[in-house]
mmCIF file of C-alpha atoms in Angstrom:
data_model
loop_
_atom_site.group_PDB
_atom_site.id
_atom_site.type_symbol
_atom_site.label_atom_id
_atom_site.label_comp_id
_atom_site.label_asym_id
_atom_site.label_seq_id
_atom_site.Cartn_x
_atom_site.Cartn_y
_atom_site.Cartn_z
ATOM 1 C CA UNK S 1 74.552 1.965 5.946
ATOM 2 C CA UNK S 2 71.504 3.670 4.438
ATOM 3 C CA UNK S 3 69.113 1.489 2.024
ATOM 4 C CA UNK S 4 69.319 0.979 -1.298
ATOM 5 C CA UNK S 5 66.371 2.429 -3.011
ATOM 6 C CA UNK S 6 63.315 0.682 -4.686
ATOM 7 C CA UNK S 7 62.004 1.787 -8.194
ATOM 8 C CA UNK S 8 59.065 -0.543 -7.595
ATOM 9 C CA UNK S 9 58.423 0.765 -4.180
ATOM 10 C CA UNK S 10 55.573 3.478 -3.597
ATOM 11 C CA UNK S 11 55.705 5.153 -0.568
ATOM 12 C CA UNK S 12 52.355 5.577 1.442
ATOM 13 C CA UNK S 13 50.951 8.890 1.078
ATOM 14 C CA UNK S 14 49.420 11.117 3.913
ATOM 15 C CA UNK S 15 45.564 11.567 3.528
ATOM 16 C CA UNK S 16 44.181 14.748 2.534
ATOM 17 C CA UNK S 17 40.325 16.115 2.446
ATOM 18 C CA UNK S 18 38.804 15.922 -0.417
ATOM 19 C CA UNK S 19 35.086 16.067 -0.280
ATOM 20 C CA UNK S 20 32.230 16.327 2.150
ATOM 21 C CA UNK S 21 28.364 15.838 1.213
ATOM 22 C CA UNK S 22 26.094 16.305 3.915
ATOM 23 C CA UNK S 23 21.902 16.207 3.547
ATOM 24 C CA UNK S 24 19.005 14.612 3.988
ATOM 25 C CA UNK S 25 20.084 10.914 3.719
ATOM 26 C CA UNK S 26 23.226 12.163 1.959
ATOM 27 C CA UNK S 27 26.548 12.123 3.281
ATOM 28 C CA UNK S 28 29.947 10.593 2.088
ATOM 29 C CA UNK S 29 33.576 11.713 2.374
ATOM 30 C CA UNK S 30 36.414 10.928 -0.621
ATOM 31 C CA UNK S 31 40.207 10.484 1.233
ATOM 32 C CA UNK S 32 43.016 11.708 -1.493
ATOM 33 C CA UNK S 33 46.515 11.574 -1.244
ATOM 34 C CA UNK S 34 49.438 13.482 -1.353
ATOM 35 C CA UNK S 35 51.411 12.007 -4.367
ATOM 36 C CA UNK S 36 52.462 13.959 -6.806
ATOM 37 C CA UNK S 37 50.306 12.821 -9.517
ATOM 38 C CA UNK S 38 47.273 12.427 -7.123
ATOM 39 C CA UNK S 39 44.489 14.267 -9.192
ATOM 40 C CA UNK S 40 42.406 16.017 -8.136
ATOM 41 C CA UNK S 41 43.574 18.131 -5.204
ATOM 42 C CA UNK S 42 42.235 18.231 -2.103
ATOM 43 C CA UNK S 43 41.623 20.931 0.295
ATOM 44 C CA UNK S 44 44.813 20.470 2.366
ATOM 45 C CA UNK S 45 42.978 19.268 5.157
ATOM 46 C CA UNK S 46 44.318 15.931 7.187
ATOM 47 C CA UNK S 47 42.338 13.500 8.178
ATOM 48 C CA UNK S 48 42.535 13.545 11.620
ATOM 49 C CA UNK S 49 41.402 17.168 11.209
ATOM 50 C CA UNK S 50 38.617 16.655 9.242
ATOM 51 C CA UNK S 51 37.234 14.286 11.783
ATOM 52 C CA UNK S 52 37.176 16.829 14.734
ATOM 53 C CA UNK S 53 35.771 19.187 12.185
ATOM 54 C CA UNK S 54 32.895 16.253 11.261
ATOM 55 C CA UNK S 55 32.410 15.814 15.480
ATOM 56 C CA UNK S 56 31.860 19.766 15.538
ATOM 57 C CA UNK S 57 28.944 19.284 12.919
ATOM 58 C CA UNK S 58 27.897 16.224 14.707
ATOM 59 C CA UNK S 59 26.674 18.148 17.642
ATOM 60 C CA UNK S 60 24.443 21.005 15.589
ATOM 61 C CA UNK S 61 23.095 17.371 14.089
ATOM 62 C CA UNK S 62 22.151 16.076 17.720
ATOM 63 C CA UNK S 63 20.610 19.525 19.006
ATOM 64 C CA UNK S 64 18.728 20.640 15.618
ATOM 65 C CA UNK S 65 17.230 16.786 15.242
ATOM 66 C CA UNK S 66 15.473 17.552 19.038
ATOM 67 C CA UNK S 67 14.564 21.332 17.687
ATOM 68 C CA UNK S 68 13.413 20.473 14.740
ATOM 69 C CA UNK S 69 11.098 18.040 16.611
ATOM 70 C CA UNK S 70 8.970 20.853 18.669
ATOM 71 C CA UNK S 71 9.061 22.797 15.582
ATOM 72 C CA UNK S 72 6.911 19.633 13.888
ATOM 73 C CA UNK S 73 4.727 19.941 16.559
ATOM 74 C CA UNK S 74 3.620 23.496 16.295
ATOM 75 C CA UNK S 75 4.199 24.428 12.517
ATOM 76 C CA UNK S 76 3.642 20.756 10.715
ATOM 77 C CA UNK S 77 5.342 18.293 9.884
ATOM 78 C CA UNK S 78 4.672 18.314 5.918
ATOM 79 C CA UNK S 79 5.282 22.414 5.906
ATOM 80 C CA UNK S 80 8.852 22.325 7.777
ATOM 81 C CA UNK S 81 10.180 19.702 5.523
ATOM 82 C CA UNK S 82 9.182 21.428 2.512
ATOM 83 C CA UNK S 83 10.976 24.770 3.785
ATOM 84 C CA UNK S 84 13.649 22.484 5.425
ATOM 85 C CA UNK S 85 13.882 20.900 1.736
ATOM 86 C CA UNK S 86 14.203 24.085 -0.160
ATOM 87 C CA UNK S 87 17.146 25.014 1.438
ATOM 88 C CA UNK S 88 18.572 21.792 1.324
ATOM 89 C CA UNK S 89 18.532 22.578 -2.408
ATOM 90 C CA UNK S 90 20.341 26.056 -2.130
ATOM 91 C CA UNK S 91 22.715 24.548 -0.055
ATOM 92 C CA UNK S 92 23.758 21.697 -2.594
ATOM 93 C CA UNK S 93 23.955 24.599 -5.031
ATOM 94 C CA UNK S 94 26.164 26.605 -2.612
ATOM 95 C CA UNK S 95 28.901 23.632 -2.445
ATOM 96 C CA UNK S 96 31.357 25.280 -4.696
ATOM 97 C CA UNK S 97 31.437 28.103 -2.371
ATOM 98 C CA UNK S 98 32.270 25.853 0.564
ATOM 99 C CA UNK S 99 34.443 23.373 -0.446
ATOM 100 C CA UNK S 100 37.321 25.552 -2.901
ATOM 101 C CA UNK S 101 41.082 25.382 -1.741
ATOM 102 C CA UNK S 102 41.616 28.946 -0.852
ATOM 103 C CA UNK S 103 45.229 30.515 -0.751
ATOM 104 C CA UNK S 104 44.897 30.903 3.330
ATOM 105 C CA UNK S 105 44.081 27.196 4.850
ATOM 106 C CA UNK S 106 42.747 28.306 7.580
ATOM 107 C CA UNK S 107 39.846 30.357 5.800
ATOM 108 C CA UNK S 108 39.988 26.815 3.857
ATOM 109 C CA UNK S 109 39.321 25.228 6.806
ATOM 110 C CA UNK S 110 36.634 27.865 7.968
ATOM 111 C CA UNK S 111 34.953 27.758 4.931
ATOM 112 C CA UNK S 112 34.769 23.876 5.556
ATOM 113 C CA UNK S 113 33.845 23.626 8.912
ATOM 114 C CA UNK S 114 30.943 25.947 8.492
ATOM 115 C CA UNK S 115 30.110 23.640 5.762
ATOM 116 C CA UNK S 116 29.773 20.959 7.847
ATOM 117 C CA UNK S 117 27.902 22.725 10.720
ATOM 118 C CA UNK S 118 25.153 24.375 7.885
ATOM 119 C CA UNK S 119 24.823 20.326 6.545
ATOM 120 C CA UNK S 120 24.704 18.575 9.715
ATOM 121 C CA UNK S 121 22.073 21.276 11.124
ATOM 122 C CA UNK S 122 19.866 20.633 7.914
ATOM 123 C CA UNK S 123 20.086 17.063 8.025
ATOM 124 C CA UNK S 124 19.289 17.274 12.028
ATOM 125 C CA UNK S 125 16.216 19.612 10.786
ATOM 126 C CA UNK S 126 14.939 16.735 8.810
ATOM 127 C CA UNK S 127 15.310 13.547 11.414
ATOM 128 C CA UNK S 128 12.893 15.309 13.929
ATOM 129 C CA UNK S 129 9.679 15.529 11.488
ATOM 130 C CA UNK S 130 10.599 12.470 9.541
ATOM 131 C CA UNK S 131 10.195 10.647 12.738
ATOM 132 C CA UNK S 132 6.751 11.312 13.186
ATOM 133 C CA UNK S 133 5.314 11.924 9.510
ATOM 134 C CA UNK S 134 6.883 8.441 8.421
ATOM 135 C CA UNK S 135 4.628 6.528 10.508
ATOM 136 C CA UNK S 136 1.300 9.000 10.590
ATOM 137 C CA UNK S 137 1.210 8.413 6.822
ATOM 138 C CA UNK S 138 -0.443 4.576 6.745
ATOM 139 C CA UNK S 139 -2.661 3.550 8.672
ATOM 140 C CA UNK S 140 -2.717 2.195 12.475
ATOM 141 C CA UNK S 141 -2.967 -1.400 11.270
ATOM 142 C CA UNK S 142 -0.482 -1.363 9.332
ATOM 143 C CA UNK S 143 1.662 1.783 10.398
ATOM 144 C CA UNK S 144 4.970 0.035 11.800
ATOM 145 C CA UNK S 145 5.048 -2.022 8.538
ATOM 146 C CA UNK S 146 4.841 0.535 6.047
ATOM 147 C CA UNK S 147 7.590 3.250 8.166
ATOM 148 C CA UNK S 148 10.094 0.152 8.316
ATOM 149 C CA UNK S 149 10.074 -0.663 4.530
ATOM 150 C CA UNK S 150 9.469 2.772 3.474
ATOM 151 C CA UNK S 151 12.505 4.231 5.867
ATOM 152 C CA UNK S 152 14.699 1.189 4.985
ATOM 153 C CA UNK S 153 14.197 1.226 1.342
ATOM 154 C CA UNK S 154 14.971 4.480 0.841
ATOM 155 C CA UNK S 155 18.111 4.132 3.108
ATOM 156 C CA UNK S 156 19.900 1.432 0.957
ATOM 157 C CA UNK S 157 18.094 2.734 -2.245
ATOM 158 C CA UNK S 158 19.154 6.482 -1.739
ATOM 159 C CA UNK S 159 21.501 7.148 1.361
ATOM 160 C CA UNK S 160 23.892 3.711 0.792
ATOM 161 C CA UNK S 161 24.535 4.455 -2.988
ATOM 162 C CA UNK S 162 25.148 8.068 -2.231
ATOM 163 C CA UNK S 163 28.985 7.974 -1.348
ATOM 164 C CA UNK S 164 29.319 6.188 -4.290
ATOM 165 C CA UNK S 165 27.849 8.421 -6.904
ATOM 166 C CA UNK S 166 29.308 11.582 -4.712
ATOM 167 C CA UNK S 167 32.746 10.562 -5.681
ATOM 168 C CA UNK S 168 32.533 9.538 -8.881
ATOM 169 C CA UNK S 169 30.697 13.086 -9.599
ATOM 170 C CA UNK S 170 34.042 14.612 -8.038
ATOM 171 C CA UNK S 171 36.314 12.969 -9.686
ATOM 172 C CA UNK S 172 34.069 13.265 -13.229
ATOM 173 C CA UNK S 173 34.556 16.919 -12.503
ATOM 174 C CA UNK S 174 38.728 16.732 -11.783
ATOM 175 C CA UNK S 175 37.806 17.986 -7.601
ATOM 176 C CA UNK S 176 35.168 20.441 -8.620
ATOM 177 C CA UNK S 177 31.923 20.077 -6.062
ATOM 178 C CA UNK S 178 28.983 21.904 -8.210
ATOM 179 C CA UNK S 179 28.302 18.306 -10.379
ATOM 180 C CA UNK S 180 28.051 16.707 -5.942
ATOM 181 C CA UNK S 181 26.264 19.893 -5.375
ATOM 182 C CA UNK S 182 23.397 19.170 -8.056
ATOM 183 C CA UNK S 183 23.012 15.616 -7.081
ATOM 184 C CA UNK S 184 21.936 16.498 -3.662
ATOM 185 C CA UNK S 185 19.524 19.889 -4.943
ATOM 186 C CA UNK S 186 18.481 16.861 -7.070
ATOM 187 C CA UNK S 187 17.483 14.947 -4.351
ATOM 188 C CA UNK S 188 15.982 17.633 -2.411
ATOM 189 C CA UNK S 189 14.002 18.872 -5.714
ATOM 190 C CA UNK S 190 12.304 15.165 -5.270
ATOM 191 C CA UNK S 191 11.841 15.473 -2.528
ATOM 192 C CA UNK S 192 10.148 18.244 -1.856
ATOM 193 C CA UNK S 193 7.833 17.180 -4.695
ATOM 194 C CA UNK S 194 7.086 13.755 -2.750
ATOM 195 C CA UNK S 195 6.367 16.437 0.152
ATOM 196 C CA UNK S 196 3.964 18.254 -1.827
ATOM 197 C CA UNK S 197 1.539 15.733 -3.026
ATOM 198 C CA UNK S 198 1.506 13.978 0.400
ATOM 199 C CA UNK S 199 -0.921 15.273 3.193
ATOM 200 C CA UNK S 200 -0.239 17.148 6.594
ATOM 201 C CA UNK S 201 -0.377 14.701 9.676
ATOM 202 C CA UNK S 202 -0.138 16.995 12.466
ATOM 203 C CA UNK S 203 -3.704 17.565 13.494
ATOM 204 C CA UNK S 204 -5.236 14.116 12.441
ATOM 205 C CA UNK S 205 -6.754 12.426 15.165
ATOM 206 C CA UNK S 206 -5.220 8.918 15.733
ATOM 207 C CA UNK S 207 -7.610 7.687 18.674
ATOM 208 C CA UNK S 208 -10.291 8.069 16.015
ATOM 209 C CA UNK S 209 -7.952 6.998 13.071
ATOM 210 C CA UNK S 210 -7.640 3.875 15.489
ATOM 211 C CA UNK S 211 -10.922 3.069 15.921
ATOM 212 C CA UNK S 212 -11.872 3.120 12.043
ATOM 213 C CA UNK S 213 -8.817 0.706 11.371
ATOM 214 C CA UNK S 214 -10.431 -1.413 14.467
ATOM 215 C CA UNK S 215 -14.221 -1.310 12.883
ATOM 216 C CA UNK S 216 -12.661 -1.675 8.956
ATOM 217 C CA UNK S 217 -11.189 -4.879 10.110
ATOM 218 C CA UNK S 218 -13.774 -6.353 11.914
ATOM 219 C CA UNK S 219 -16.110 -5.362 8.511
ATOM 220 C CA UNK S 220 -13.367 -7.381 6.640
ATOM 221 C CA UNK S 221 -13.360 -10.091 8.738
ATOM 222 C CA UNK S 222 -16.990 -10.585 9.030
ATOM 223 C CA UNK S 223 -17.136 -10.681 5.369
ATOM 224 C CA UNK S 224 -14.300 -13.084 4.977
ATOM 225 C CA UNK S 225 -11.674 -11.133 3.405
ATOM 226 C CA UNK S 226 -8.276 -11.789 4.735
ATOM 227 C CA UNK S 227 -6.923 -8.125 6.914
#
């Protein structure tokens, strides 16, 4: 005997896509549904999908991050993350071109998965320098100190609100991804100006670097002042 039907009862909805945001320190994902007065659409992509299409970009992530490290090494740190920056920028302007339901959902999902590869690959681009001009920008005695806050800070400040403001800029915009788009060019604009003003580390010598933290400290101490 079939059930009698619930007015109060809302059947769960499948998930669908809706947005992707991937960048330096920048990456969220917003989970729609399928109800009929879900606004905005999504990009008709399921979940389970997306995820294999997130593990695809995952893996440009985890061989540009070791690239982009060698490229550090021979064309400087500062100067790759500027160019690496720059594009970062174009690429938060390109969203719109990326992430739009098409009529085919498989050039949908094309569209999307080279999305993801281009964002993962620029974020990997931006792990290998930042690992070594983090650290080369205080000095020796206090080097360890100042990456840890400076890294951490920025994570919760920047990368842990970012979700948050990603989706509210989506769903500000009814599912359009230009107002997501200019939030990370936004953050890459500031970026690159933080760049700018900073110093290139690649050539400093650190032995010597070293040994003037070593003989400023004893100076200190010798006069009394705490180190």
């Amino acid at each position: 005997m079939p059930q009698p039907r619930h007015p109060n009862r809302v059947n769960k909805p499948k998930p669908t896509t809706q947005n992707a945001v991937s960048g330096p320190h920048v990456r969220s994902q917003a989970y729609g549904t399928t109800a009929q007065d879900a606004k905005p659409a999504g990009l008709g992509i399921t979940y389970t999908h997306f995820v294999l299409m997130q593990i695809i970009g995952v893996v440009f992530f985890a061989i540009f991050t070791a690239v982009s490290g060698v490229m550090a090494d021979q064309l400087g740190r500062r100067r790759l993350l500027l160019w690496i920056s720059a594009l970062i920028a174009v690429f938060g302007l390109a969203f719109p071109i990326f992430l739009t339901m098409r009529t085919e959902l498989m050039f949908t999902g094309a569209m999307t998965q080279s999305f993801l590869i281009i964002g993962f690959t620029l974020m990997g681009l931006t792990f290998g320098p930042m690992g070594a001009i983090l650290p080369e920008l205080f000095p020796t005695n206090v080097r360890y100190t100042g990456s840890a806050i400076a890294y951490n800070v920025s994570s919760i400040l920047g990368a842990a609100l970012a979700p948050f403001i990603a989706v509210a800029l989506w769903a500000d915009a009814d599912g359009s991804t230009h107002t997501v788009g200019w939030y990370l060019a936004g953050s890459a604009a500031l970026t690159f100006i933080a760049l700018w003003i900073t110093r290139e580390t690649k050539d400093v010598n650190y032995d010597q670097a070293s040994a003037d933290d070593i003989a400023l400290s004893e100076a200190m101490e010798a006069e009394g002042l705490q180190v």
